[in-house]
Amino acid sequence: MERKLILTQDGSHSVHVPTSNLSYHSIYGAVQESMHVFIEAGLKTLLSTKQEIRVFEMGFGTGLNALLTFIESEKEKKEIYYNAIEAFPLGNDIIEKINFCEQLNRTDLQPIFEQLHDCPWEKNISLNSSFVLHKTKADFIQYNTDEKFDIIYYDAFDPVAQPDLWNLSIFEKLFNMLLPNGILVTYCSKGIIRRAMQEAKFIVEKLPGPKYKREIMRARINK
């Protein structure tokens, strides 16, 4: 699959897939979108109530969500177990050019960003004393786990491009992966997706979206 590095409007990089005209992040800003959806609307809602947080990311991609979560873990002194799944990892030709650390004014974290990508798959890797990363190379449709999580970053390509990742059976699987009072956050706010989440027994709320996007969704479980 051909992939190219692109520059988004906030100055941060994303990846574009020419054959399908899909981008890994919003063209209006990769960092600002990920911060808004996954950190502000997701992770930060748990930081005040939990010392240890278990994160599952659907779509490791560029590693941006993992890097931003690492920064919050470091800042808030929280312990994070970060489990991410990715079917098509990026090559080093793209990874070595990504400018996230520069854009975040955290060039000191460039070795951590590189380690996020370079560390072995299918193993628990400690990036420091409070952040453990586990990457799985697999298709989520075939993926099964007995592990449970406090929060799911649902960052698959949009439902038009990947309809098999946005149906009822997928959301039932995701529901069962969450711990009591767990949450799922996603950039997608389509009505058909909201109804699939609700049918899977999620309690769904729409929230204001990042720049140039009206809404995002956060789904909770109550069990």
PDB file of N, CA and C in Angstrom, residues 145-182:
ATOM      1  N   THR A 145      -9.185 -10.656  22.504  1.00  0.00           N
ATOM      2  CA  THR A 145      -8.396 -10.516  23.722  1.00  0.00           C
ATOM      3  C   THR A 145      -9.293 -10.644  24.937  1.00  0.00           C
ATOM      4  N   ASP A 146      -8.727 -11.126  26.021  1.00  0.00           N
ATOM      5  CA  ASP A 146      -9.442 -11.174  27.295  1.00  0.00           C
ATOM      6  C   ASP A 146      -9.121  -9.950  28.159  1.00  0.00           C
ATOM      7  N   GLU A 147      -8.220  -9.103  27.677  1.00  0.00           N
ATOM      8  CA  GLU A 147      -7.850  -7.916  28.443  1.00  0.00           C
ATOM      9  C   GLU A 147      -8.985  -6.900  28.448  1.00  0.00           C
ATOM     10  N   LYS A 148      -9.012  -6.090  29.502  1.00  0.00           N
ATOM     11  CA  LYS A 148     -10.023  -5.044  29.651  1.00  0.00           C
ATOM     12  C   LYS A 148      -9.332  -3.686  29.784  1.00  0.00           C
ATOM     13  N   PHE A 149     -10.037  -2.650  29.359  1.00  0.00           N
ATOM     14  CA  PHE A 149      -9.431  -1.319  29.282  1.00  0.00           C
ATOM     15  C   PHE A 149     -10.361  -0.245  29.852  1.00  0.00           C
ATOM     16  N   ASP A 150      -9.730   0.840  30.296  1.00  0.00           N
ATOM     17  CA  ASP A 150     -10.489   1.986  30.797  1.00  0.00           C
ATOM     18  C   ASP A 150     -10.974   2.878  29.668  1.00  0.00           C
ATOM     19  N   ILE A 151     -10.205   2.932  28.587  1.00  0.00           N
ATOM     20  CA  ILE A 151     -10.547   3.819  27.483  1.00  0.00           C
ATOM     21  C   ILE A 151     -10.100   3.216  26.163  1.00  0.00           C
ATOM     22  N   ILE A 152     -10.921   3.402  25.152  1.00  0.00           N
ATOM     23  CA  ILE A 152     -10.595   2.970  23.797  1.00  0.00           C
ATOM     24  C   ILE A 152     -10.521   4.196  22.906  1.00  0.00           C
ATOM     25  N   TYR A 153      -9.381   4.360  22.227  1.00  0.00           N
ATOM     26  CA  TYR A 153      -9.248   5.361  21.169  1.00  0.00           C
ATOM     27  C   TYR A 153      -9.646   4.655  19.868  1.00  0.00           C
ATOM     28  N   TYR A 154     -10.807   4.995  19.340  1.00  0.00           N
ATOM     29  CA  TYR A 154     -11.243   4.314  18.126  1.00  0.00           C
ATOM     30  C   TYR A 154     -10.912   5.190  16.934  1.00  0.00           C
ATOM     31  N   ASP A 155      -9.827   4.826  16.240  1.00  0.00           N
ATOM     32  CA  ASP A 155      -9.234   5.688  15.212  1.00  0.00           C
ATOM     33  C   ASP A 155      -9.084   4.954  13.884  1.00  0.00           C
ATOM     34  N   ALA A 156     -10.078   4.139  13.546  1.00  0.00           N
ATOM     35  CA  ALA A 156     -10.076   3.470  12.242  1.00  0.00           C
ATOM     36  C   ALA A 156     -10.369   4.494  11.143  1.00  0.00           C
ATOM     37  N   PHE A 157     -10.060   4.142   9.889  1.00  0.00           N
ATOM     38  CA  PHE A 157     -10.486   4.981   8.767  1.00  0.00           C
ATOM     39  C   PHE A 157     -12.006   5.105   8.785  1.00  0.00           C
ATOM     40  N   ASP A 158     -12.525   6.106   8.087  1.00  0.00           N
ATOM     41  CA  ASP A 158     -13.949   6.420   8.193  1.00  0.00           C
ATOM     42  C   ASP A 158     -14.838   5.278   7.683  1.00  0.00           C
ATOM     43  N   PRO A 159     -16.118   5.290   8.063  1.00  0.00           N
ATOM     44  CA  PRO A 159     -17.025   4.179   7.742  1.00  0.00           C
ATOM     45  C   PRO A 159     -17.217   3.915   6.260  1.00  0.00           C
ATOM     46  N   VAL A 160     -17.052   4.914   5.426  1.00  0.00           N
ATOM     47  CA  VAL A 160     -17.167   4.689   3.988  1.00  0.00           C
ATOM     48  C   VAL A 160     -16.010   3.820   3.491  1.00  0.00           C
ATOM     49  N   ALA A 161     -14.804   4.112   4.017  1.00  0.00           N
ATOM     50  CA  ALA A 161     -13.613   3.373   3.593  1.00  0.00           C
ATOM     51  C   ALA A 161     -13.519   1.994   4.235  1.00  0.00           C
ATOM     52  N   GLN A 162     -13.934   1.889   5.499  1.00  0.00           N
ATOM     53  CA  GLN A 162     -13.821   0.624   6.232  1.00  0.00           C
ATOM     54  C   GLN A 162     -15.136   0.280   6.936  1.00  0.00           C
ATOM     55  N   PRO A 163     -16.200   0.011   6.203  1.00  0.00           N
ATOM     56  CA  PRO A 163     -17.500  -0.246   6.835  1.00  0.00           C
ATOM     57  C   PRO A 163     -17.493  -1.427   7.798  1.00  0.00           C
ATOM     58  N   ASP A 164     -16.629  -2.415   7.567  1.00  0.00           N
ATOM     59  CA  ASP A 164     -16.592  -3.594   8.431  1.00  0.00           C
ATOM     60  C   ASP A 164     -16.084  -3.289   9.832  1.00  0.00           C
ATOM     61  N   LEU A 165     -15.505  -2.092  10.029  1.00  0.00           N
ATOM     62  CA  LEU A 165     -14.995  -1.714  11.347  1.00  0.00           C
ATOM     63  C   LEU A 165     -15.944  -0.771  12.088  1.00  0.00           C
ATOM     64  N   TRP A 166     -17.141  -0.591  11.552  1.00  0.00           N
ATOM     65  CA  TRP A 166     -18.089   0.362  12.165  1.00  0.00           C
ATOM     66  C   TRP A 166     -19.489  -0.241  12.285  1.00  0.00           C
ATOM     67  N   ASN A 167     -19.586  -1.534  12.468  1.00  0.00           N
ATOM     68  CA  ASN A 167     -20.908  -2.153  12.549  1.00  0.00           C
ATOM     69  C   ASN A 167     -21.210  -2.641  13.968  1.00  0.00           C
ATOM     70  N   LEU A 168     -22.393  -3.189  14.144  1.00  0.00           N
ATOM     71  CA  LEU A 168     -22.846  -3.605  15.474  1.00  0.00           C
ATOM     72  C   LEU A 168     -21.917  -4.630  16.110  1.00  0.00           C
ATOM     73  N   SER A 169     -21.482  -5.629  15.358  1.00  0.00           N
ATOM     74  CA  SER A 169     -20.639  -6.674  15.952  1.00  0.00           C
ATOM     75  C   SER A 169     -19.317  -6.110  16.461  1.00  0.00           C
ATOM     76  N   ILE A 170     -18.780  -5.118  15.750  1.00  0.00           N
ATOM     77  CA  ILE A 170     -17.539  -4.477  16.204  1.00  0.00           C
ATOM     78  C   ILE A 170     -17.776  -3.725  17.502  1.00  0.00           C
ATOM     79  N   PHE A 171     -18.872  -3.002  17.596  1.00  0.00           N
ATOM     80  CA  PHE A 171     -19.125  -2.229  18.819  1.00  0.00           C
ATOM     81  C   PHE A 171     -19.495  -3.128  19.994  1.00  0.00           C
ATOM     82  N   GLU A 172     -20.072  -4.271  19.720  1.00  0.00           N
ATOM     83  CA  GLU A 172     -20.300  -5.236  20.802  1.00  0.00           C
ATOM     84  C   GLU A 172     -18.965  -5.770  21.317  1.00  0.00           C
ATOM     85  N   LYS A 173     -18.043  -6.021  20.404  1.00  0.00           N
ATOM     86  CA  LYS A 173     -16.705  -6.457  20.819  1.00  0.00           C
ATOM     87  C   LYS A 173     -16.029  -5.381  21.664  1.00  0.00           C
ATOM     88  N   LEU A 174     -16.100  -4.134  21.210  1.00  0.00           N
ATOM     89  CA  LEU A 174     -15.483  -3.025  21.930  1.00  0.00           C
ATOM     90  C   LEU A 174     -16.129  -2.829  23.303  1.00  0.00           C
ATOM     91  N   PHE A 175     -17.445  -2.945  23.366  1.00  0.00           N
ATOM     92  CA  PHE A 175     -18.160  -2.826  24.638  1.00  0.00           C
ATOM     93  C   PHE A 175     -17.617  -3.835  25.643  1.00  0.00           C
ATOM     94  N   ASN A 176     -17.403  -5.063  25.194  1.00  0.00           N
ATOM     95  CA  ASN A 176     -16.935  -6.128  26.084  1.00  0.00           C
ATOM     96  C   ASN A 176     -15.460  -6.000  26.457  1.00  0.00           C
ATOM     97  N   MET A 177     -14.741  -5.127  25.763  1.00  0.00           N
ATOM     98  CA  MET A 177     -13.331  -4.902  26.096  1.00  0.00           C
ATOM     99  C   MET A 177     -13.143  -3.836  27.174  1.00  0.00           C
ATOM    100  N   LEU A 178     -14.222  -3.152  27.543  1.00  0.00           N
ATOM    101  CA  LEU A 178     -14.094  -2.058  28.501  1.00  0.00           C
ATOM    102  C   LEU A 178     -14.354  -2.505  29.935  1.00  0.00           C
ATOM    103  N   LEU A 179     -13.607  -1.905  30.841  1.00  0.00           N
ATOM    104  CA  LEU A 179     -13.825  -2.080  32.269  1.00  0.00           C
ATOM    105  C   LEU A 179     -15.075  -1.307  32.684  1.00  0.00           C
ATOM    106  N   PRO A 180     -15.618  -1.580  33.878  1.00  0.00           N
ATOM    107  CA  PRO A 180     -16.760  -0.800  34.353  1.00  0.00           C
ATOM    108  C   PRO A 180     -16.489   0.701  34.277  1.00  0.00           C
ATOM    109  N   ASN A 181     -17.481   1.431  33.776  1.00  0.00           N
ATOM    110  CA  ASN A 181     -17.401   2.883  33.600  1.00  0.00           C
ATOM    111  C   ASN A 181     -16.358   3.302  32.563  1.00  0.00           C
ATOM    112  N   GLY A 182     -15.983   2.385  31.687  1.00  0.00           N
ATOM    113  CA  GLY A 182     -15.030   2.705  30.637  1.00  0.00           C
ATOM    114  C   GLY A 182     -15.655   3.565  29.554  1.00  0.00           C
TER     115      GLY A 182
END
